[in-house]
Short mmCIF file of C-alpha atoms in Angstrom, two decimals:
data_model
loop_
_atom_site.label_atom_id
_atom_site.label_comp_id
_atom_site.label_asym_id
_atom_site.label_seq_id
_atom_site.Cartn_x
_atom_site.Cartn_y
_atom_site.Cartn_z
CA GLN A 1 -22.75 -13.63 -13.59
CA ARG A 2 -22.77 -10.00 -13.34
CA ILE A 3 -21.36 -9.43 -9.69
CA VAL A 4 -21.43 -6.25 -7.59
CA CYS A 5 -19.12 -6.24 -4.54
CA MET A 6 -20.12 -3.77 -1.78
CA THR A 7 -17.30 -4.84 0.39
CA PRO A 8 -13.45 -4.70 -0.15
CA ILE A 9 -13.03 -8.21 1.17
CA GLY A 10 -15.78 -9.52 -1.19
CA THR A 11 -13.94 -7.85 -4.08
CA GLU A 12 -10.55 -9.38 -3.13
CA THR A 13 -11.93 -12.80 -2.68
CA VAL A 14 -13.96 -12.81 -6.09
CA PHE A 15 -10.72 -11.85 -7.98
CA ALA A 16 -8.53 -14.25 -5.90
CA LEU A 17 -11.01 -17.01 -7.11
CA GLY A 18 -10.47 -16.05 -10.77
CA CYS A 19 -13.85 -14.54 -11.28
CA GLY A 20 -12.76 -10.82 -11.36
CA GLN A 21 -13.91 -10.70 -15.05
CA ASN A 22 -17.47 -10.90 -13.69
CA VAL A 23 -17.31 -7.97 -11.40
CA VAL A 24 -19.43 -5.07 -12.92
CA GLY A 25 -19.36 -2.70 -9.90
CA VAL A 26 -17.63 -2.17 -6.54
CA SER A 27 -18.00 0.05 -3.39
CA ASP A 28 -15.95 3.12 -3.17
CA PHE A 29 -13.56 1.30 -0.66
CA CYS A 30 -12.67 -1.49 -2.96
CA ASP A 31 -9.07 -0.56 -4.07
CA TYR A 32 -7.64 -4.00 -4.44
CA PRO A 33 -6.63 -5.73 -6.60
CA PRO A 34 -5.64 -2.78 -8.98
CA GLN A 35 -8.18 -4.08 -11.67
CA ALA A 36 -10.90 -3.25 -9.33
CA GLN A 37 -10.29 0.47 -9.21
CA SER A 38 -11.38 0.72 -12.79
CA LYS A 39 -14.81 -0.63 -12.12
CA PRO A 40 -17.75 1.55 -11.58
CA HIS A 41 -17.89 2.65 -8.03
CA LEU A 42 -21.46 2.60 -6.26
CA GLY A 43 -20.94 4.36 -2.92
CA GLY A 44 -20.72 2.45 0.25
CA ALA A 45 -22.83 0.38 2.82
CA ILE A 46 -24.23 3.72 4.21
CA ASN A 47 -24.65 5.58 0.95
CA PRO A 48 -25.09 3.09 -1.82
CA ASN A 49 -25.94 4.38 -5.17
CA PHE A 50 -29.08 2.28 -6.01
CA GLU A 51 -29.79 3.94 -9.33
CA ARG A 52 -26.34 2.99 -10.59
CA LEU A 53 -26.55 -0.33 -9.08
CA THR A 54 -29.78 -1.11 -10.85
CA ALA A 55 -28.40 0.14 -14.25
CA LEU A 56 -25.51 -2.43 -13.96
CA ARG A 57 -28.15 -5.23 -13.99
CA PRO A 58 -26.28 -7.45 -11.42
CA ASP A 59 -27.15 -11.13 -10.79
CA LEU A 60 -25.45 -11.17 -7.57
CA VAL A 61 -24.51 -8.44 -4.97
CA ILE A 62 -22.09 -9.33 -2.15
CA VAL A 63 -22.06 -7.44 1.12
CA LEU A 64 -20.53 -7.65 4.45
CA GLY A 65 -22.74 -8.74 7.36
CA LYS A 66 -26.41 -8.07 7.48
CA ASN A 67 -26.23 -4.76 5.56
CA GLU A 68 -30.11 -4.35 5.63
CA LYS A 69 -30.20 -1.28 3.59
CA ILE A 70 -28.61 -3.06 0.46
CA THR A 71 -30.26 -6.32 1.23
CA GLU A 72 -33.82 -5.05 1.33
CA PHE A 73 -33.27 -3.19 -1.98
CA CYS A 74 -31.97 -6.35 -3.75
CA GLN A 75 -35.01 -8.29 -2.38
CA ARG A 76 -37.37 -5.82 -3.81
CA LYS A 77 -35.47 -6.01 -7.24
CA ASN A 78 -35.18 -9.73 -7.14
CA ILE A 79 -31.40 -9.62 -7.03
CA SER A 80 -29.55 -12.29 -5.21
CA VAL A 81 -27.60 -11.42 -2.20
CA LEU A 82 -24.53 -13.08 -0.80
CA LYS A 83 -23.70 -12.12 3.00
CA ILE A 84 -20.28 -12.77 4.14
CA LYS A 85 -18.64 -11.97 7.55
CA MET A 86 -14.83 -13.27 7.57
CA ALA A 87 -14.87 -12.01 11.17
CA ASP A 88 -12.50 -14.80 12.34
CA MET A 89 -10.36 -17.27 10.73
CA ALA A 90 -12.97 -20.05 10.81
CA GLY A 91 -15.53 -17.62 9.29
CA LEU A 92 -13.03 -16.61 6.72
CA PHE A 93 -12.63 -20.16 5.48
CA ALA A 94 -16.28 -20.81 5.68
CA ASP A 95 -17.17 -17.90 3.67
CA LEU A 96 -14.38 -18.82 1.16
CA LYS A 97 -15.98 -22.22 0.57
CA LYS A 98 -19.51 -20.66 0.24
CA MET A 99 -18.28 -18.19 -2.44
CA GLY A 100 -16.67 -20.99 -4.22
CA GLN A 101 -20.02 -22.78 -4.31
CA VAL A 102 -21.98 -19.70 -5.36
CA LEU A 103 -19.57 -18.47 -8.07
CA ARG A 104 -19.29 -22.07 -9.35
CA CYS A 105 -15.58 -22.41 -8.70
CA PRO A 106 -15.35 -24.65 -5.60
CA GLU A 107 -12.00 -26.19 -6.75
CA GLN A 108 -10.58 -22.68 -6.77
CA ALA A 109 -11.85 -21.86 -3.40
CA GLU A 110 -10.33 -25.27 -1.93
CA LYS A 111 -7.08 -24.50 -3.63
CA LEU A 112 -6.87 -20.98 -2.34
CA ALA A 113 -7.93 -22.10 1.29
CA ASN A 114 -5.15 -24.69 1.09
CA GLN A 115 -2.56 -22.18 0.08
CA ILE A 116 -3.66 -19.85 2.88
CA HIS A 117 -3.41 -22.61 5.37
CA THR A 118 -0.01 -23.47 4.07
CA ASP A 119 1.27 -20.00 4.12
CA LEU A 120 -0.08 -19.28 7.71
CA GLN A 121 1.77 -22.42 8.95
CA LYS A 122 5.05 -21.23 7.36
CA VAL A 123 4.69 -18.17 9.54
CA ARG A 124 3.97 -20.15 12.62
CA GLU A 125 7.17 -22.25 12.11
CA LYS A 126 9.37 -19.28 11.78
CA TRP A 127 8.93 -18.21 15.49
CA THR A 128 8.40 -21.53 17.04
CA GLY A 129 10.25 -21.84 20.26
CA GLN A 130 10.44 -18.05 20.93
CA LYS A 131 8.87 -16.32 23.69
CA LYS A 132 5.42 -14.56 22.77
CA PRO A 133 5.51 -10.88 23.55
CA LYS A 134 2.43 -8.96 24.67
CA VAL A 135 0.82 -7.17 21.83
CA PHE A 136 -1.53 -4.14 21.91
CA LEU A 137 -3.35 -3.37 18.56
CA SER A 138 -4.37 0.24 18.63
CA MET A 139 -7.20 0.16 16.05
CA TYR A 140 -8.56 3.82 16.45
CA ARG A 141 -7.91 6.60 18.72
CA THR A 142 -8.39 10.42 18.57
CA THR A 143 -4.93 11.70 17.08
CA GLY A 144 -3.12 14.03 19.48
CA SER A 145 -4.46 12.26 22.57
CA LEU A 146 -5.17 8.83 23.71
CA GLU A 147 -8.92 9.31 23.90
CA GLY A 148 -11.40 6.85 22.16
CA ILE A 149 -8.86 3.94 22.16
CA SER A 150 -10.31 0.75 20.56
CA THR A 151 -8.92 -2.51 19.86
CA VAL A 152 -9.51 -6.10 18.87
CA SER A 153 -10.67 -9.09 21.20
CA GLY A 154 -9.87 -12.75 20.81
CA SER A 155 -13.01 -13.24 18.54
CA THR A 156 -11.45 -11.34 15.65
CA CYS A 157 -9.30 -12.56 12.74
CA LEU A 158 -6.76 -9.82 13.68
CA SER A 159 -6.20 -11.33 17.07
CA GLU A 160 -5.67 -14.77 15.71
CA LEU A 161 -3.26 -13.43 13.14
CA ILE A 162 -1.24 -11.84 16.06
CA SER A 163 -1.06 -15.28 17.70
CA ILE A 164 -0.23 -16.86 14.51
CA ALA A 165 2.69 -14.42 14.23
CA GLY A 166 3.92 -15.11 17.63
CA GLY A 167 2.47 -12.50 19.81
CA GLU A 168 -0.14 -12.50 22.60
CA ASN A 169 -2.95 -9.97 22.25
CA ILE A 170 -3.36 -8.52 25.61
CA PHE A 171 -7.13 -7.99 25.11
CA ALA A 172 -8.05 -11.43 23.73
CA ASP A 173 -10.09 -12.09 26.70
CA LEU A 174 -12.82 -9.42 26.14
CA ASP A 175 -16.18 -10.10 24.86
CA LEU A 176 -16.95 -7.40 22.39
CA PRO A 177 -15.15 -7.96 18.87
CA TYR A 178 -13.78 -4.20 18.90
CA PRO A 179 -14.06 -2.88 22.53
CA GLN A 180 -12.99 0.71 23.66
CA ILE A 181 -10.53 0.59 26.52
CA SER A 182 -8.94 2.96 28.94
CA LYS A 183 -5.63 4.28 29.50
CA GLU A 184 -5.91 2.81 32.97
CA THR A 185 -6.41 -0.58 31.57
CA LEU A 186 -3.36 -0.37 29.19
CA LEU A 187 -1.09 0.50 32.11
CA LYS A 188 -2.34 -2.50 34.06
CA ARG A 189 -1.84 -4.94 31.10
CA GLN A 190 1.77 -3.70 30.30
CA PRO A 191 2.07 -4.46 26.43
CA ASP A 192 5.51 -5.07 24.98
CA ILE A 193 4.45 -3.90 21.66
CA ILE A 194 2.14 -1.36 20.25
CA ILE A 195 0.88 -1.51 16.78
CA GLU A 196 -1.11 1.20 15.05
CA PRO A 197 -2.83 0.92 11.58
CA HIS A 198 -2.38 4.21 9.84
CA PRO A 199 -3.99 5.46 6.58
CA SER A 200 -0.76 6.64 4.94
CA GLN A 201 1.55 4.38 3.03
CA ILE A 202 4.63 6.50 3.91
CA LEU A 203 4.39 8.26 7.17
CA ALA A 204 6.25 11.54 7.24
CA ASN A 205 8.81 11.89 10.09
CA LYS A 206 6.92 14.87 11.57
CA ASP A 207 3.60 12.77 11.63
CA ARG A 208 5.51 9.85 13.04
CA GLU A 209 7.07 12.10 15.93
CA THR A 210 3.56 13.47 16.71
CA LEU A 211 2.05 9.96 17.04
CA LEU A 212 4.79 8.79 19.15
CA THR A 213 4.57 11.84 21.46
CA ASP A 214 0.86 11.00 22.03
CA TRP A 215 1.99 7.87 23.79
CA GLN A 216 4.42 9.40 26.12
CA PRO A 217 1.93 9.89 29.08
CA LEU A 218 2.11 6.13 29.29
CA ALA A 219 5.98 6.09 29.41
CA THR A 220 5.71 3.32 32.02
CA ILE A 221 4.49 0.73 29.42
CA PRO A 222 7.26 -1.36 28.11
CA ALA A 223 6.27 -0.72 24.53
CA VAL A 224 6.68 3.07 25.29
CA ALA A 225 9.68 2.69 27.27
CA ASN A 226 11.58 0.51 24.86
CA ASN A 227 10.29 2.36 21.69
CA ARG A 228 8.36 -0.47 20.40
CA ILE A 229 5.62 1.42 18.86
CA TYR A 230 4.82 0.59 15.20
CA PHE A 231 2.86 2.52 12.68
CA ILE A 232 1.75 0.23 9.66
CA PRO A 233 -0.55 1.00 6.68
CA ASP A 234 -4.20 0.12 7.11
CA ASP A 235 -4.90 -0.84 3.56
CA ILE A 236 -3.95 -4.48 4.14
CA ILE A 237 -4.26 -5.13 7.88
CA LEU A 238 -7.80 -3.84 8.17
CA LYS A 239 -8.93 -6.05 5.38
CA PRO A 240 -8.41 -9.71 6.48
CA GLY A 241 -9.47 -11.68 3.48
CA PRO A 242 -7.43 -13.64 0.92
CA ARG A 243 -4.29 -11.70 2.02
CA VAL A 244 -4.27 -12.87 5.63
CA ALA A 245 -0.91 -14.73 5.38
CA GLN A 246 0.60 -11.30 4.34
CA ILE A 247 -0.85 -9.72 7.22
CA ALA A 248 0.67 -12.47 9.44
CA GLU A 249 4.11 -11.81 7.81
CA ILE A 250 3.83 -8.13 8.61
CA LEU A 251 3.12 -8.71 12.10
CA LEU A 252 5.82 -11.33 12.48
CA LYS A 253 8.51 -9.02 11.41
CA ILE A 254 7.33 -6.60 13.80
CA ILE A 255 6.75 -8.90 16.90
CA HIS A 256 9.94 -11.02 16.04
CA PRO A 257 12.28 -8.79 14.29
CA GLN A 258 15.17 -11.12 15.13
CA ILE A 259 13.66 -13.72 12.67
CA THR A 260 14.82 -13.60 9.06
CA ASP A 261 12.67 -14.42 6.11
CA ASN A 262 13.66 -18.01 6.07
CA GLY A 263 12.81 -18.46 9.74
CA ALA A 264 16.36 -18.37 11.34
CA LYS A 265 17.22 -16.29 14.29
CA GLN A 266 19.74 -13.50 13.85
#
């Protein structure tokens, strides 16, 4: 098969299943694994390059969610489309199984799923018996202020990973997957830890100070008062796919810094 992946999670999964050699094109946002970066880039979900996509003669196009624009184009061109979600952990494993069937590597898919299950269980075991602090994941906000803050509810993969890593998502009870929340609500829920994904691998001290200053108006929140605000690169945490166990490990080190790599308490 000649595969085009229009979603980073799809690209990572295809390579993790050992089918990377069949990938002939990816979206502009597919940067992992490194081998994917050398593949032809075809725009994104909003601005796909259909001319280039057609020239690649794919047998299969993988998209995230409905993606009606790309799906309708592929239907007109008689190109098979595989839709994946991986919105929560159950969906991740279901889509992994589905991809294994479509790519004709079910054994590899089962092996990868079992490895992920094992690695996540190891993360759980490291903090077992410890108290679960209250965690707020600040997905997006306007830099320089606390406007437009959004987070994750309990129906998302990231919320489940916070729990696996020994934390309690303070907005797990909300209905929308990625709700906007107010400063007043944050003050009421009093998180012990604030985690913010950030696009930079290495955050300059000046930028870090600016981001920390933004939170000072909420100084009565334990996370702010105790200086437990963490900025982490978004390239992994915003792409929960085959690397979910790595995300859980990152969260564990933030939520339970007293736990060493082997699970012992310092």
